[in-house]
XYZ file of C-alpha atoms in Angstrom:
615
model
C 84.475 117.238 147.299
C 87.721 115.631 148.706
C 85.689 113.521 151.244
C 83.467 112.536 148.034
C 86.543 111.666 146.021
C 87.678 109.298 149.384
C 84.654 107.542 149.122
C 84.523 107.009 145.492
C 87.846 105.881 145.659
C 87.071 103.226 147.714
C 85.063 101.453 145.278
C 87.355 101.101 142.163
C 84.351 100.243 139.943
C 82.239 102.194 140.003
C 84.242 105.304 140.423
C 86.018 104.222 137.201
C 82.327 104.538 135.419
C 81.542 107.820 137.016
C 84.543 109.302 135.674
C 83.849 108.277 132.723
C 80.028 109.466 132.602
C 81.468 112.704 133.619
C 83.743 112.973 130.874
C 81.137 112.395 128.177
C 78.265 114.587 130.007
C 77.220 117.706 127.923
C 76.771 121.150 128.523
C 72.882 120.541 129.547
C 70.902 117.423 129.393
C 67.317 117.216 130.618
C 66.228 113.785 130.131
C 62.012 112.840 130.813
C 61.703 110.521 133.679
C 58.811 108.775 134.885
C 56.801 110.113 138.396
C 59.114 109.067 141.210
C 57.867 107.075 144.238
C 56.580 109.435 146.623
C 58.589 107.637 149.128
C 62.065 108.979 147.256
C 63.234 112.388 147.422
C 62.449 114.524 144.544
C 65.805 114.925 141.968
C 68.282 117.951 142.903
C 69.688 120.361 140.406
C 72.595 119.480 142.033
C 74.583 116.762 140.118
C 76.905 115.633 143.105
C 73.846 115.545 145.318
C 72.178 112.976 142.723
C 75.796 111.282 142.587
C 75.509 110.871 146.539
C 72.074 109.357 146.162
C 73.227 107.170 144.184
C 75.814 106.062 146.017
C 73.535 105.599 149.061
C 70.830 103.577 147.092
C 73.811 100.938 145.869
C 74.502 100.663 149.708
C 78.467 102.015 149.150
C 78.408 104.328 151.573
C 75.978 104.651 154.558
C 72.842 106.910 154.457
C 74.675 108.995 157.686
C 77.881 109.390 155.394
C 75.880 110.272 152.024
C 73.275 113.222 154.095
C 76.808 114.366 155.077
C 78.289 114.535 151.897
C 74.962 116.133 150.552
C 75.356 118.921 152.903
C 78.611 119.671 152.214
C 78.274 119.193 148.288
C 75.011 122.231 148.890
C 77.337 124.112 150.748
C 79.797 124.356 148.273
C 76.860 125.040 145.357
C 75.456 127.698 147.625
C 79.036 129.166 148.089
C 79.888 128.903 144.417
C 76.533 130.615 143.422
C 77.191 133.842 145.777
C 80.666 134.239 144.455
C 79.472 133.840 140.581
C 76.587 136.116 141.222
C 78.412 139.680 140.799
C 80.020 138.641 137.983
C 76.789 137.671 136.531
C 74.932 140.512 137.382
C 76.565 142.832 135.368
C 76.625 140.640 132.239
C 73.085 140.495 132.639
C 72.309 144.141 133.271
C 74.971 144.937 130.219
C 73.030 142.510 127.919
C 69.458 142.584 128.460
C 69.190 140.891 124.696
C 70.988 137.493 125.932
C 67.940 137.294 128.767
C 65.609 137.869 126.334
C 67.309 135.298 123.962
C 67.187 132.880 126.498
C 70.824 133.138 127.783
C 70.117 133.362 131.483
C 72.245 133.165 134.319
C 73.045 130.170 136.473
C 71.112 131.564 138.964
C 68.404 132.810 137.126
C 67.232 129.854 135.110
C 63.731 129.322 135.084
C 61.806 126.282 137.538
C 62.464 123.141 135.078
C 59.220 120.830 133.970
C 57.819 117.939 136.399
C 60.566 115.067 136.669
C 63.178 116.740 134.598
C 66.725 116.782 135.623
C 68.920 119.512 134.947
C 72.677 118.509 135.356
C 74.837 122.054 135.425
C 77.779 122.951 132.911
C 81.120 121.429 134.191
C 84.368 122.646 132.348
C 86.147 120.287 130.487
C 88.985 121.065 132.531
C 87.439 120.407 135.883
C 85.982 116.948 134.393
C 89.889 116.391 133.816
C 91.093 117.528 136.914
C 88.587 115.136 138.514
C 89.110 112.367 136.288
C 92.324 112.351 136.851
C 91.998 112.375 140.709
C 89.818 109.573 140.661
C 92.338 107.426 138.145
C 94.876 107.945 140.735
C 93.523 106.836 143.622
C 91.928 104.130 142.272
C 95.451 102.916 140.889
C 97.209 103.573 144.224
C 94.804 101.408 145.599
C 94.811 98.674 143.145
C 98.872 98.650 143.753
C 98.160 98.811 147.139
C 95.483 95.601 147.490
C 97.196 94.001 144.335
C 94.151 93.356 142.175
C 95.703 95.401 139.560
C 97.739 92.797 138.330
C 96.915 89.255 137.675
C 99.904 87.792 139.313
C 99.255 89.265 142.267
C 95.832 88.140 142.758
C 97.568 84.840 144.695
C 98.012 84.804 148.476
C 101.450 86.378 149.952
C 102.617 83.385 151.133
C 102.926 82.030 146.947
C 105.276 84.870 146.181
C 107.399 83.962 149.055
C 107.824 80.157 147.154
C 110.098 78.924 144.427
C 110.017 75.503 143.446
C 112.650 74.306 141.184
C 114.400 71.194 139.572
C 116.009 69.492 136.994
C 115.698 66.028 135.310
C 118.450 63.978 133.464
C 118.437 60.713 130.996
C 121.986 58.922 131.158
C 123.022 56.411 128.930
C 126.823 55.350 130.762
C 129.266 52.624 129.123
C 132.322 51.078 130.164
C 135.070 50.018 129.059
C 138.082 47.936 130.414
C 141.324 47.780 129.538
C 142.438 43.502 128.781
C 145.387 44.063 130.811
C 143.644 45.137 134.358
C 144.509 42.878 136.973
C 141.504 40.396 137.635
C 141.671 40.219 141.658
C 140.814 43.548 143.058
C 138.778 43.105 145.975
C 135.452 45.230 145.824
C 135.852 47.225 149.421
C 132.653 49.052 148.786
C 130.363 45.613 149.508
C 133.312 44.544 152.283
C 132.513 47.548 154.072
C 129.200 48.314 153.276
C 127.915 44.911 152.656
C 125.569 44.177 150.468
C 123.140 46.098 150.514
C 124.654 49.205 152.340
C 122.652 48.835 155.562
C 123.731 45.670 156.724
C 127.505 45.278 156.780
C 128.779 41.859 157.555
C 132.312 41.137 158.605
C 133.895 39.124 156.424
C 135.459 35.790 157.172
C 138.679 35.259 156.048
C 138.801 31.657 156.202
C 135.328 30.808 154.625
C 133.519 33.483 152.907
C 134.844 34.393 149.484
C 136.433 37.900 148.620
C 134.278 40.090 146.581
C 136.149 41.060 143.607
C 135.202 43.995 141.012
C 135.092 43.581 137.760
C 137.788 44.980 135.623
C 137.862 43.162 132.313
C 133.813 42.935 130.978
C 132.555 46.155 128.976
C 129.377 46.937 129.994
C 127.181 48.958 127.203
C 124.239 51.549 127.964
C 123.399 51.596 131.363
C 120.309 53.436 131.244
C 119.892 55.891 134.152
C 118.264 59.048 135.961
C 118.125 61.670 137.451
C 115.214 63.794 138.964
C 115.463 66.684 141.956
C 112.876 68.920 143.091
C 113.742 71.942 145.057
C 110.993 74.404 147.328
C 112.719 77.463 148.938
C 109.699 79.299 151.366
C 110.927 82.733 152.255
C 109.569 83.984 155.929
C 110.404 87.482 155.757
C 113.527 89.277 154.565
C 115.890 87.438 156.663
C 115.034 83.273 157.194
C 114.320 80.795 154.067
C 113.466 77.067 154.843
C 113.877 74.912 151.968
C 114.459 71.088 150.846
C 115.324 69.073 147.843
C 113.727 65.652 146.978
C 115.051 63.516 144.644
C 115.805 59.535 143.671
C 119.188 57.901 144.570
C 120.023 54.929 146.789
C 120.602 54.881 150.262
C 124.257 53.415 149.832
C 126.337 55.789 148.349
C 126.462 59.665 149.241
C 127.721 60.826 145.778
C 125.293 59.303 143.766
C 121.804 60.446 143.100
C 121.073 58.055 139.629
C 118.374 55.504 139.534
C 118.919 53.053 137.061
C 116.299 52.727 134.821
C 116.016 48.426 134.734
C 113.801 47.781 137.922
C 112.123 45.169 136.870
C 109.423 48.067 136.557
C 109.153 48.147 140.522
C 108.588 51.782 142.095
C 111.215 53.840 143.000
C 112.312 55.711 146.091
C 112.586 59.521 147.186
C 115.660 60.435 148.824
C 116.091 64.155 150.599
C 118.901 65.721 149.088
C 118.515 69.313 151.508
C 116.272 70.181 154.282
C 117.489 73.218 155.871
C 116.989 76.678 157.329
C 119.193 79.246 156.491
C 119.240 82.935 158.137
C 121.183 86.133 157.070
C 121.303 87.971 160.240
C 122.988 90.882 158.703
C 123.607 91.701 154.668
C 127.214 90.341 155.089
C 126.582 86.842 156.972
C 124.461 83.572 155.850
C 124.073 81.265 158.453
C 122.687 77.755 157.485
C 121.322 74.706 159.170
C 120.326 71.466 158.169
C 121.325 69.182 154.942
C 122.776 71.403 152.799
C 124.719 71.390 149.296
C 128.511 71.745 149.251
C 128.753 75.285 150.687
C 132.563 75.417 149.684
C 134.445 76.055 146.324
C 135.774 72.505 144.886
C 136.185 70.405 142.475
C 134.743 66.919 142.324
C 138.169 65.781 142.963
C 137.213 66.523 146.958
C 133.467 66.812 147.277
C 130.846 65.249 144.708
C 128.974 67.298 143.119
C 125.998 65.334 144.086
C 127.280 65.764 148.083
C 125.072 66.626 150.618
C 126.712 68.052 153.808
C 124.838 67.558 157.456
C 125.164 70.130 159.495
C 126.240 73.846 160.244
C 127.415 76.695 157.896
C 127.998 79.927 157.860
C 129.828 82.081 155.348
C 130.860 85.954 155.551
C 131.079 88.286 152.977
C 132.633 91.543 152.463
C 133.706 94.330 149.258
C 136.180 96.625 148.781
C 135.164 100.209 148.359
C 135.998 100.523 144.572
C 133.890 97.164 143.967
C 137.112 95.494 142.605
C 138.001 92.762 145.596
C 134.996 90.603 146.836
C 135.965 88.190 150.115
C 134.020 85.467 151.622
C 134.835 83.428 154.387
C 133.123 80.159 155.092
C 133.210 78.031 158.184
C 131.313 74.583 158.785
C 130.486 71.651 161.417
C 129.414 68.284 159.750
C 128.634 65.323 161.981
C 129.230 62.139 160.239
C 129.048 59.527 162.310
C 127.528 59.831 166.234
C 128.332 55.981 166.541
C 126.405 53.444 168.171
C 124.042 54.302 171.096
C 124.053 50.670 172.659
C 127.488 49.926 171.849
C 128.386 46.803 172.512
C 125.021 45.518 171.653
C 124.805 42.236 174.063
C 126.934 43.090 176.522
C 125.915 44.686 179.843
C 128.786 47.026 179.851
C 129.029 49.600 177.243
C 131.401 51.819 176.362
C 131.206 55.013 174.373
C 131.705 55.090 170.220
C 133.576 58.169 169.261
C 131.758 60.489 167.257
C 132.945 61.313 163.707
C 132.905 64.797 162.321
C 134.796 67.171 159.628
C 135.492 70.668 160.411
C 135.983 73.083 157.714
C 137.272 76.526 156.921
C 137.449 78.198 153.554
C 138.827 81.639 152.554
C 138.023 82.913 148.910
C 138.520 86.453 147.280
C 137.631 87.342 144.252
C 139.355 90.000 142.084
C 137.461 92.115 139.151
C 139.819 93.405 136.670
C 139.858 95.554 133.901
C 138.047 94.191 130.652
C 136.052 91.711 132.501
C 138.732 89.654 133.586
C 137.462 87.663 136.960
C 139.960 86.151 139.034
C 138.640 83.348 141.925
C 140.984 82.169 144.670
C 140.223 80.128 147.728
C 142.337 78.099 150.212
C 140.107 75.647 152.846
C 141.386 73.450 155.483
C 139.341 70.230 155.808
C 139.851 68.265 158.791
C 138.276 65.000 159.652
C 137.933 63.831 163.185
C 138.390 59.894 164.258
C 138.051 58.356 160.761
C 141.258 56.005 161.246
C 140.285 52.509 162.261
C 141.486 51.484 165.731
C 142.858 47.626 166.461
C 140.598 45.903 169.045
C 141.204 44.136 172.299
C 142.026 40.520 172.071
C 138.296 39.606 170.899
C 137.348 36.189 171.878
C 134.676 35.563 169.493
C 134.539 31.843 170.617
C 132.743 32.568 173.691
C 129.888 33.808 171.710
C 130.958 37.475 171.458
C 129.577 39.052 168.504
C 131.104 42.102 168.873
C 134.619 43.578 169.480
C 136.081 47.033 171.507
C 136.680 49.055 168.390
C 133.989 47.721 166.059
C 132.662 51.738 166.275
C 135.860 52.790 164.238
C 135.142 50.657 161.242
C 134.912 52.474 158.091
C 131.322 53.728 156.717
C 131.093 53.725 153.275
C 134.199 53.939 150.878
C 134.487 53.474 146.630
C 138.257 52.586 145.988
C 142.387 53.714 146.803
C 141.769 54.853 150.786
C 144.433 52.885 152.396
C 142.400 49.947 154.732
C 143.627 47.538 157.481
C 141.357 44.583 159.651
C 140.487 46.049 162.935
C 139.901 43.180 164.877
C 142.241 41.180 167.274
C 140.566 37.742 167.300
C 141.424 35.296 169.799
C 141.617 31.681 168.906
C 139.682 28.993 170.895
C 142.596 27.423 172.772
C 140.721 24.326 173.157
C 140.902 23.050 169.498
C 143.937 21.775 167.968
C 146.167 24.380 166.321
C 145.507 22.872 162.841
C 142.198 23.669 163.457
C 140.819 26.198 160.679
C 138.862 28.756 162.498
C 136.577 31.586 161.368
C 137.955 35.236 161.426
C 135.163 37.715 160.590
C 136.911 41.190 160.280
C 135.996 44.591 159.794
C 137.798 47.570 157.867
C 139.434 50.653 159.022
C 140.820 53.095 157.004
C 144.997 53.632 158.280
C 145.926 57.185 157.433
C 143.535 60.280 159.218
C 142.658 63.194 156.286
C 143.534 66.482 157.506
C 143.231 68.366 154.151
C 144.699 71.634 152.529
C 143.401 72.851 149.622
C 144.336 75.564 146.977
C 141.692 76.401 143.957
C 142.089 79.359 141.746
C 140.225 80.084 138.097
C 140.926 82.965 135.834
C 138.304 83.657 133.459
C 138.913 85.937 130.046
C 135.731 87.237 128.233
C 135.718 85.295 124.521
C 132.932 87.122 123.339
C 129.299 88.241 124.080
C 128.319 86.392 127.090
C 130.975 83.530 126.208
C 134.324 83.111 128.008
C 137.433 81.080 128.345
C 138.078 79.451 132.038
C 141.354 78.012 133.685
C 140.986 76.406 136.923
C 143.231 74.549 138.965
C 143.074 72.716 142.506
C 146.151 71.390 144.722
C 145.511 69.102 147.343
C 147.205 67.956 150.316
C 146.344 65.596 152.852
C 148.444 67.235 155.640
C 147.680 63.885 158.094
C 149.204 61.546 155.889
C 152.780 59.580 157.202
C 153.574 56.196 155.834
C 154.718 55.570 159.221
C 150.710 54.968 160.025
C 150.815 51.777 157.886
C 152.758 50.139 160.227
C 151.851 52.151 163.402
C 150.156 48.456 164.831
C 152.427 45.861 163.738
C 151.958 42.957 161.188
C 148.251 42.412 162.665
C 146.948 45.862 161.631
C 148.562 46.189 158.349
C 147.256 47.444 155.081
C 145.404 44.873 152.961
C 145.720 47.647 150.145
C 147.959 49.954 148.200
C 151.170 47.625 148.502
C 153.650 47.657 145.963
C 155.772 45.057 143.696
C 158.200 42.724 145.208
C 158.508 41.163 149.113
C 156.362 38.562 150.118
C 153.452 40.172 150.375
C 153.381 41.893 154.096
C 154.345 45.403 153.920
C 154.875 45.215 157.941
C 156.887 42.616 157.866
C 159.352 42.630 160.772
C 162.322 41.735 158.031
C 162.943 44.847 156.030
C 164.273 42.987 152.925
C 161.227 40.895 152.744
C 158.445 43.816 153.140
C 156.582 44.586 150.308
C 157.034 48.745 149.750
C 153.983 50.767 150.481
C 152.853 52.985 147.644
C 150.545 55.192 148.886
C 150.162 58.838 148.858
C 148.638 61.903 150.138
C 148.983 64.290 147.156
C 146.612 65.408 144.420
C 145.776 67.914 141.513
C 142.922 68.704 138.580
C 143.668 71.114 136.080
C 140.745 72.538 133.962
C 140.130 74.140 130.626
C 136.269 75.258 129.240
C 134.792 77.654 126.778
C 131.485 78.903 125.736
C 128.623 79.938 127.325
C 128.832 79.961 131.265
C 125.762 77.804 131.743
C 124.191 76.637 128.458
C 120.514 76.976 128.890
C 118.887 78.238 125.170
C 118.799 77.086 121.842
C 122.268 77.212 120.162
C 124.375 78.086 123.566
C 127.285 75.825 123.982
C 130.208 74.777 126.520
C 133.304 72.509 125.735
C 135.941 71.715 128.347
C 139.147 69.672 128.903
C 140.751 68.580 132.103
C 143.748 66.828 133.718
C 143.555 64.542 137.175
C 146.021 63.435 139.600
C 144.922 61.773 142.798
C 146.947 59.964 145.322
C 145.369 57.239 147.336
C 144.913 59.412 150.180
C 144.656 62.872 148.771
C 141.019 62.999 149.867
C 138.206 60.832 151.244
C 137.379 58.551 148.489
C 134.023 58.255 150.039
C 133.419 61.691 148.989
C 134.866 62.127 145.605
C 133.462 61.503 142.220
C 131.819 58.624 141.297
C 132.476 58.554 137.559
C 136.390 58.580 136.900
C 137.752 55.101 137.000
C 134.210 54.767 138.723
C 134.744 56.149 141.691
C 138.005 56.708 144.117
C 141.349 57.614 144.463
C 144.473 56.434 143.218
C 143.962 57.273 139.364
C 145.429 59.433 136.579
C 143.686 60.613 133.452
C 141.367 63.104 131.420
C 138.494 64.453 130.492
C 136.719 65.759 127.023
C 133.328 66.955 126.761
C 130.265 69.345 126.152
C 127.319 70.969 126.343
C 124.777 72.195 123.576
C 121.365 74.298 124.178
C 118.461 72.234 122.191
C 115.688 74.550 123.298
C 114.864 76.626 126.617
C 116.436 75.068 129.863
C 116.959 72.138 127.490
C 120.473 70.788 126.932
C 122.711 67.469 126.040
C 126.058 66.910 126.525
C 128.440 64.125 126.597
C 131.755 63.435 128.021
C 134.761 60.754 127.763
C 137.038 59.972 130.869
C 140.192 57.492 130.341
C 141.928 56.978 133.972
C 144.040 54.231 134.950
C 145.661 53.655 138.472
C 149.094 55.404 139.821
C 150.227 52.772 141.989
C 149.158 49.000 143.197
C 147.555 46.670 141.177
C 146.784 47.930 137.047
C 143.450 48.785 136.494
C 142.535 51.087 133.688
C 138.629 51.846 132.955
C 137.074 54.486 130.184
C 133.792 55.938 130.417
C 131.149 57.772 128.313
C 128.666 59.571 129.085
C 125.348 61.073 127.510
C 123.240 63.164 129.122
C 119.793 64.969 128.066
C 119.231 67.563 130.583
C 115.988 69.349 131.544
C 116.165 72.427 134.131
C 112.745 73.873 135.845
């Protein structure tokens, strides 16, 4: 009967509907059947031999198999007959009435009429038993093969996938304060030129500045934001994932679209493409373009900051589950410089490679009434970002390149402290009254070797609500205002100069320098309440915050784009928040007021309102 059971039990089915004819069959049934074929063997009195048959004639288990199982099953009956008969015996012999009546014995029961089936008596307790057995096995199997459920009727490799995303509308407006100073040159298109693939050096002598504007208000620029995210586990151990989404392929920190294309198509940026491996419970080693794997603020990295390159963090807990410590290490190549450096020439000479090297420590501390303290300190240092001054570059002779050209700056917003790089040689031919052109490049002066301090302290408000304070001290540990002048009058800073002098903060004359103002120094204080992450109807978040940045705290590449749009060198706050409208459906809005610290006054508001959509 087990090896029956086995079979049955590989096909769900229809064992399902034979336990369930076997819990509804009666105590005898004889049921008038047509003459069988002569070519089919004659019914047995045996129900689990005409079970077998059955089985046989569907085809769903082999004829072999089935005359086994039919020999065994008559085995058993033959057994189970000898063992009953004693008992039986005695009954009968005791009772000669109840033969008489009609009540005969198992055994004894008289040859049944042409093409009648007689099924025996099975106890309701051994059509249980058996029921039972079946549902089992047929269950462990469905578990097993996953046809049970109907979510697991996909292929393995969809339940190793998670897609993901999140849209945003923007409407952004700015505003400008009347008194801002109406020549500030725009660096980003200097550097970048125009179109942020290009860059052009710009001629002194006869190309106009680029300046920004600081004085129009500009109303409801429409914008958005869409990312979609697919993580693809391979085993327990590797994931390979990447993030698509729009942007522009100008700045790193931004990922809107503006809405007003003239209704052209739009572009698909990757955000992340990586691989990421955890090698042991305690380490996560990634690979690729990543997100920001360290604890910041926007103040230092961008939220919307993708990293290139290597990470790996390491984790360990206390016994008592009270202190949590991670430690997080990273390579980022940003900049392997020019491969055919200098592009017409027939000698070249190597562009040194830029790259930031990073190293965060953070614990975590769970105290009593679900008080959660976060602390981290990182070290961020930056490798050959300072501009270099050229060899004397005699761009008469048809040179279109100079020596340091390499060490120009990549992209930059506003408040890094920048200096021309090039040495250009005059054509000694022409008269010295003769105006000629100077195309220059920018280099930023000061190198960013940053420490920085974060720490939050979060007290439970409520039910799933809390009250956060967060601070972040930064220091750019590189910074000496000796660099300003480290190259003379020619490779002074075109930026960040103060009041008074004649204009030249190198100027050989220390009465008639102009005082440099920057600074390598910066803070962000933080206050929020509500719901962690508002994501259902009715949840909320409102926050407050404080900013001080120097002009070279941090990278201004890399910071946020939205206060005093983008840079360093700016003081203000922050008011805003966050209400659930339905599911993974939110809007918020925000107000930032920042004006400058030092240099040249320019003060700019924003507003922002968002409808957000998570998937």
């Amino acid at each position: 009967m087990r090896r029956l059971r086995s079979s049955l039990a590989s096909a769900p089915l229809l064992a399902v509907s034979l336990c369930a004819a076997l819990a509804a069959t009666p105590a005898y049934a004889d049921e008038q059947a047509g003459s069988p074929p002569a070519a089919k063997p004659a019914p047995s009195s045996n129900a689990m031999v005409n079970l077998v048959r059955l089985l046989v004639a569907q085809g769903t288990i082999t004829r072999e198999n089935g005359e086994k199982l039919i020999q065994e099953a008559e085995r058993e009956a033959a057994e189970a007959r000898l063992a009953a008969a004693p008992a039986a015996a005695p009954a009968a012999a005791g009772n000669p009435a109840a033969v008489a009546g009609g009540q005969y014995a198992v055994g004894n029961l008289p040859p049944p009429p042409q093409g009648t089936i007689r099924v025996p008596y099975i106890p309701q307790v051994v059509r249980d038993q058996i029921r039972d057995e079946l549902r089992d096995e047929v269950l462990k199997q469905a578990k097993a093969q996953g046809w049970s459920s109907p979510g697991k009727a996909a292929p393995d490799w969809v339940h190793n996938l998670n897609i993901y995303g999140d849209m945003r509308i923007r409407s952004q407006s700015h505003f400008y304060s009347k008194d801002n100073s109406d020549f500030i040159p725009n660096f980003q298109q200097i550097v970048s030129g125009v179109n942020g693939q290009d860059p052009v050096p710009l001629d002194l002598i006869n190309d106009p500045i680029p300046l920004l504007n600081t004085r129009q208000n500009q109303y409801n620029l429409l914008r958005y934001r869409l990312r979609v995210g697919v993580d693809f586990n391979i085993g327990d151990r590797v994931k390979v994932g990447f993030m698509l989404g729009g942007g522009n392929d100008v700045s790193p920190v931004s990922s809107n679209v503006n809405l007003a294309g003239n209704f052209t198509d739009r572009n698909f940026m990757i955000h992340k493409a990586f691989i990421q491996a955890r090698p042991t419970d305690w380490a996560t080693i990634t690979a690729g373009r990543i997100g920001n794997p360290f604890w910041s603020s926007e103040a230092l990295f961008d939220n919307d900051l993708s990293f290139d390159g290597f990470a790996g963090d390491f984790r360990w807990s206390s016994p008592n589950g009270l202190l949590d410590g991670k430690l997080v290490l990273g390579a980022f190549p940003l900049n392997f410089g020019a491969l055919n450096f200098p592009n017409t020439s027939n000698v070249k000479t190597g562009v040194p490679q830029r790259w930031l090297f990073s190293a965060q420590a953070e614990t975590d501390f769970h105290l009593g009434g679900d008080v959660f303290v976060r602390s981290a300190v990182s070290y961020h240092h930056y490798i050959n970002m300072q501009g270099r001054p050229s060899a004397p570059c005699a761009l008469y002779l048809g040179v279109t390149e100079c020596s340091t050209d390499g060490t120009a700056a990549g992209f930059v917003q506003k408040g890094n402290t920048l200096s021309f790089i090039r040495r250009i040689v005059f054509d000694p031919t022409l008269p010295a009254t003769a105006v000629q052109p100077q195309p220059q490049l920018l280099g930023l002066v000061q190198p960013y070797h940053i420490l920085d301090g974060m720490i939050s302290v979060k007290v439970p408000m409520g039910e799933n609500t809390d009250v956060t304070f967060s601070g972040e001290y930064m220091r750019n540990l590189g910074f000496s205002r000796s660099n300003a002048c480290r190259y003379g009058l020619a490779g002074q800073p075109v930026n960040n100069g103060g009041s008074g002098g004649n204009g030249n903060i190198c100027d050989p004359v220390e009465a008639n320098r102009t005082p440099y103002v920057g600074g390598n120094q910066g803070f962000d204080l933080q206050i929020g309440a509500g719901w962690a992450h508002p994501n259902r109807p009715g949840q909320w978040r409102a926050y407050v915050g404080y900013r001080y940045l120097e002009t070279d705290a941090v990278v201004d590449a890399f910071t946020n784009d939205y206060w005093r749009l983008g840079g360093t060198n700016m003081k203000g706050y922050v008011i805003g928040g966050t209400v659930g409208l339905y599911k993974n459906v939110t809007i918020g809005g925000r107000w930032l007021s920042a004006n400058e610290i030092s240099g040249e006054p320019l003060a700019i508001d924003v507003l922002q309102i968002d409808l957000n959509v998570e998937f």
